Amino acid sequence: MSSPHIKSAAVAAALTALDEGRTPERPVYREAVRALLTALAARAPGRSVEVRVPPYGAVQCLPGPRHTRGTPPNVVEMDPPTWLALATGRLSWAEAVTEGRVRVSGSRADLSAQLPL
């Protein structure tokens, strides 16, 4: 499944900046992260896992028990460069977890079947 979000100008600009060793401009980074989070939520609708990419965004996804208050039991958190690499297939889920680039908690906090987008 190909998503138009992956081909967005913000995602392309953010990846180019990262490839060149630069930090993307904040508005570009924010738009790229949020576009890819939106694509994840569309691909895996639900509310059992919260995916956080501070400071730019968070979404709930994956079917299962719904969480409504406090810290969800199933959380995936990572920095923006890791999220862009995972979402676009530049980094595998297994590598990210093994290298400690992704923090996961809960039995449902495995996005390997949804990534890359």
Coordinates of N, CA and C in Angstrom, one line a residue:
M1 N 0.8 -1.2 0.0 CA 0.0 0.0 0.0 C 0.9 1.2 0.0
S2 N 0.7 2.1 -0.9 CA 1.5 3.3 -1.0 C 0.7 4.5 -0.5
S3 N 1.3 5.3 0.3 CA 0.6 6.4 0.9 C 1.0 7.7 0.3
P4 N 0.1 8.6 0.0 CA 0.5 9.9 -0.5 C 1.3 10.7 0.5
H5 N 1.2 10.4 1.8 CA 1.9 11.1 2.8 C 3.4 10.8 2.7
I6 N 3.8 9.7 2.2 CA 5.2 9.3 2.1 C 5.9 10.1 1.0
K7 N 5.1 10.5 0.0 CA 5.6 11.3 -1.1 C 5.5 12.8 -0.9
S8 N 5.0 13.2 0.3 CA 4.8 14.6 0.6 C 6.1 15.4 0.5
A9 N 6.0 16.7 0.2 CA 7.2 17.5 0.1 C 7.9 17.6 1.5
A10 N 7.1 17.6 2.5 CA 7.7 17.8 3.9 C 8.6 16.5 4.2
V11 N 8.0 15.4 3.9 CA 8.8 14.1 4.2 C 10.1 14.1 3.3
A12 N 10.0 14.4 2.0 CA 11.1 14.5 1.2 C 12.2 15.5 1.7
A13 N 11.7 16.7 2.1 CA 12.6 17.7 2.5 C 13.3 17.3 3.8
A14 N 12.5 16.7 4.7 CA 13.1 16.2 6.0 C 14.2 15.2 5.8
L15 N 13.8 14.2 4.9 CA 14.8 13.1 4.6 C 16.1 13.6 4.0
T16 N 15.9 14.6 3.1 CA 17.1 15.2 2.4 C 18.0 15.9 3.4
A17 N 17.4 16.7 4.3 CA 18.1 17.4 5.3 C 18.9 16.4 6.2
L18 N 18.2 15.3 6.6 CA 18.9 14.3 7.5 C 20.0 13.6 6.7
D19 N 19.8 13.3 5.4 CA 20.8 12.7 4.6 C 22.0 13.5 4.5
E20 N 21.8 14.8 4.5 CA 22.9 15.8 4.4 C 23.5 16.2 5.7
G21 N 23.1 15.5 6.8 CA 23.6 15.8 8.1 C 23.1 17.0 8.8
R22 N 22.0 17.5 8.3 CA 21.4 18.7 8.8 C 20.1 18.4 9.6
T23 N 19.7 19.2 10.5 CA 18.4 19.0 11.2 C 17.4 19.8 10.3
P24 N 16.3 19.1 9.9 CA 15.3 19.8 9.1 C 14.7 21.0 9.9
E25 N 14.2 22.0 9.1 CA 13.6 23.1 9.8 C 12.4 22.6 10.6
R26 N 12.1 23.3 11.7 CA 11.1 22.8 12.6 C 9.7 22.6 12.0
P27 N 9.2 23.6 11.2 CA 7.9 23.3 10.5 C 7.9 22.2 9.6
V28 N 9.0 22.0 8.9 CA 9.1 20.8 7.9 C 9.1 19.5 8.7
Y29 N 9.9 19.5 9.7 CA 10.0 18.3 10.6 C 8.7 17.9 11.1
R30 N 8.0 18.9 11.7 CA 6.7 18.7 12.3 C 5.7 18.2 11.3
E31 N 5.6 18.8 10.1 CA 4.7 18.3 9.1 C 5.0 16.9 8.6
A32 N 6.3 16.6 8.4 CA 6.7 15.2 8.0 C 6.4 14.2 9.0
V33 N 6.7 14.5 10.3 CA 6.3 13.5 11.4 C 4.8 13.3 11.4
R34 N 4.1 14.4 11.4 CA 2.6 14.2 11.5 C 2.0 13.6 10.3
A35 N 2.5 13.8 9.2 CA 2.0 13.2 8.0 C 2.2 11.6 8.1
L36 N 3.3 11.2 8.5 CA 3.6 9.8 8.6 C 2.8 9.2 9.8
L37 N 2.6 9.9 10.9 CA 1.8 9.4 12.0 C 0.3 9.2 11.5
T38 N -0.1 10.2 10.7 CA -1.5 10.1 10.2 C -1.6 8.9 9.3
A39 N -0.6 8.6 8.5 CA -0.6 7.4 7.6 C -0.6 6.1 8.4
L40 N 0.1 6.1 9.5 CA 0.1 4.9 10.4 C -1.3 4.7 11.0
A41 N -1.9 5.8 11.5 CA -3.3 5.7 12.1 C -4.3 5.2 11.1
A42 N -4.1 5.6 9.8 CA -5.0 5.2 8.7 C -4.8 3.7 8.4
R43 N -3.6 3.3 8.4 CA -3.3 1.9 8.0 C -3.7 0.9 9.1
A44 N -3.5 1.4 10.4 CA -3.8 0.5 11.5 C -4.8 1.2 12.5
P45 N -6.0 1.4 12.1 CA -7.0 2.1 13.0 C -7.2 1.4 14.3
G46 N -7.4 2.2 15.3 CA -7.7 1.6 16.6 C -7.1 2.5 17.7
R47 N -7.2 2.1 18.9 CA -6.8 2.9 20.1 C -6.1 2.1 21.1
S48 N -5.5 1.0 20.8 CA -4.8 0.2 21.8 C -3.3 0.5 22.0
V49 N -2.7 1.2 21.1 CA -1.3 1.6 21.2 C -1.1 3.1 20.9
E50 N -0.4 3.7 21.7 CA -0.1 5.1 21.5 C 1.4 5.3 20.9
V51 N 1.5 5.9 19.8 CA 2.8 6.1 19.2 C 3.2 7.6 19.4
R52 N 4.3 7.8 20.0 CA 4.7 9.2 20.4 C 6.0 9.5 19.7
V53 N 6.0 10.7 19.1 CA 7.3 11.2 18.4 C 7.4 12.7 18.9
P54 N 7.9 12.8 20.2 CA 8.0 14.2 20.7 C 9.1 15.0 20.0
P55 N 8.9 16.3 19.8 CA 7.8 17.1 20.3 C 6.7 17.3 19.3
Y56 N 6.7 16.5 18.2 CA 5.8 16.8 17.1 C 4.4 16.1 17.1
G57 N 4.3 15.0 17.7 CA 3.0 14.4 17.6 C 2.9 13.0 18.2
A58 N 1.6 12.6 18.3 CA 1.3 11.3 18.8 C 0.0 10.8 18.2
V59 N -0.2 9.5 18.0 CA -1.4 9.0 17.5 C -1.7 7.7 18.3
Q60 N -3.0 7.3 18.3 CA -3.4 6.0 18.8 C -3.7 5.2 17.6
C61 N -3.3 3.9 17.6 CA -3.6 3.0 16.5 C -3.7 1.6 17.0
L62 N -3.9 0.7 16.1 CA -4.0 -0.7 16.3 C -5.3 -1.1 17.0
P63 N -6.0 -2.1 16.5 CA -7.2 -2.5 17.2 C -6.9 -3.3 18.5
G64 N -7.9 -3.3 19.4 CA -7.7 -3.9 20.6 C -8.3 -3.2 21.7
P65 N -8.0 -3.5 23.0 CA -8.6 -2.8 24.1 C -8.3 -1.3 24.0
R66 N -9.4 -0.5 24.2 CA -9.2 1.0 24.1 C -8.8 1.5 25.5
H67 N -7.9 2.5 25.4 CA -7.4 3.1 26.6 C -7.9 4.6 26.6
T68 N -8.4 5.0 27.8 CA -9.0 6.3 27.9 C -8.4 7.3 28.9
R69 N -7.8 6.8 29.9 CA -7.3 7.7 30.9 C -5.8 7.4 31.3
G70 N -5.1 8.5 31.7 CA -3.7 8.2 32.1 C -2.8 7.7 31.0
T71 N -1.6 7.2 31.5 CA -0.7 6.7 30.5 C -1.2 5.3 30.0
P72 N -1.2 5.2 28.7 CA -1.7 3.9 28.1 C -0.7 2.8 28.4
P73 N -1.2 1.6 28.5 CA -0.3 0.4 28.8 C 0.6 0.1 27.6
N74 N 0.2 0.4 26.4 CA 1.0 0.1 25.2 C 1.4 1.4 24.6
V75 N 2.7 1.7 24.7 CA 3.3 2.9 24.2 C 4.6 2.6 23.4
V76 N 4.7 3.3 22.3 CA 5.9 3.3 21.5 C 6.3 4.7 21.4
E77 N 7.6 5.0 21.7 CA 8.1 6.4 21.6 C 9.5 6.4 21.0
M78 N 9.7 7.4 20.2 CA 11.0 7.5 19.5 C 11.2 9.0 19.1
D79 N 12.4 9.3 18.7 CA 12.7 10.6 18.3 C 12.3 10.8 16.8
P80 N 12.3 12.0 16.3 CA 11.8 12.2 14.9 C 12.7 11.5 13.8
P81 N 14.0 11.5 13.9 CA 14.8 10.9 12.9 C 14.5 9.4 12.8
T82 N 14.3 8.8 14.0 CA 14.0 7.3 14.0 C 12.7 7.1 13.4
W83 N 11.7 7.9 13.7 CA 10.3 7.7 13.1 C 10.4 7.8 11.6
L84 N 11.1 8.9 11.1 CA 11.1 9.0 9.6 C 11.8 7.8 9.0
A85 N 12.9 7.3 9.6 CA 13.6 6.2 9.1 C 12.7 4.9 9.1
L86 N 12.0 4.7 10.2 CA 11.1 3.5 10.3 C 10.0 3.6 9.3
A87 N 9.3 4.7 9.3 CA 8.1 4.9 8.4 C 8.4 4.8 6.9
T88 N 9.6 5.2 6.5 CA 10.0 5.1 5.1 C 10.8 3.9 4.7
G89 N 11.0 3.0 5.7 CA 11.8 1.8 5.3 C 13.3 1.9 5.3
R90 N 13.8 3.0 5.9 CA 15.3 3.1 5.9 C 15.8 2.4 7.1
L91 N 15.0 2.0 8.1 CA 15.4 1.3 9.3 C 14.3 0.3 9.6
S92 N 14.7 -0.9 10.0 CA 13.7 -1.9 10.3 C 13.3 -1.8 11.8
W93 N 12.2 -2.3 12.0 CA 11.7 -2.3 13.4 C 12.6 -3.1 14.3
A94 N 13.1 -4.2 13.9 CA 14.0 -5.0 14.7 C 15.3 -4.3 15.0
E95 N 15.9 -3.6 14.0 CA 17.1 -2.8 14.2 C 16.9 -1.7 15.2
A96 N 15.7 -1.0 15.0 CA 15.4 0.1 15.9 C 15.3 -0.3 17.4
V97 N 14.6 -1.4 17.6 CA 14.4 -1.9 18.9 C 15.8 -2.4 19.5
T98 N 16.5 -3.2 18.7 CA 17.8 -3.7 19.2 C 18.8 -2.6 19.5
E99 N 18.8 -1.6 18.7 CA 19.7 -0.4 18.9 C 19.2 0.5 20.0
G100 N 18.0 0.3 20.6 CA 17.5 1.1 21.6 C 17.0 2.5 21.1
R101 N 16.7 2.5 19.9 CA 16.2 3.8 19.3 C 14.7 4.0 19.5
V102 N 14.0 2.9 19.9 CA 12.6 2.9 20.1 C 12.4 2.4 21.5
R103 N 11.5 3.1 22.3 CA 11.1 2.7 23.6 C 9.7 2.1 23.5
V104 N 9.6 0.9 23.9 CA 8.3 0.2 23.9 C 7.9 -0.3 25.2
S105 N 6.5 -0.3 25.5 CA 6.0 -0.9 26.7 C 4.7 -1.4 26.3
G106 N 4.4 -2.6 26.9 CA 3.1 -3.2 26.7 C 3.2 -4.3 25.7
S107 N 2.3 -5.3 25.8 CA 2.3 -6.5 24.9 C 1.9 -6.2 23.5
R108 N 1.2 -5.1 23.2 CA 0.8 -4.8 21.8 C 1.7 -3.8 21.1
A109 N 2.8 -3.4 21.8 CA 3.6 -2.3 21.3 C 4.6 -2.8 20.3
D110 N 4.2 -3.4 19.2 CA 5.0 -3.9 18.2 C 4.5 -3.4 16.9
L111 N 5.2 -2.6 16.2 CA 4.7 -2.0 14.9 C 5.3 -2.7 13.7
S112 N 6.0 -3.8 13.9 CA 6.7 -4.4 12.7 C 5.8 -4.7 11.6
A113 N 4.6 -5.1 11.9 CA 3.6 -5.5 10.8 C 3.1 -4.3 10.0
Q114 N 3.2 -3.1 10.6 CA 2.7 -1.9 10.0 C 3.8 -1.0 9.3
L115 N 5.0 -1.3 9.5 CA 6.1 -0.5 9.0 C 7.0 -1.3 8.0
P116 N 7.5 -0.7 7.0 CA 7.3 0.7 6.6 C 5.9 1.0 6.0
L117 N 5.6 2.2 6.0 CA 4.3 2.6 5.5 C 4.2 2.6 4.0

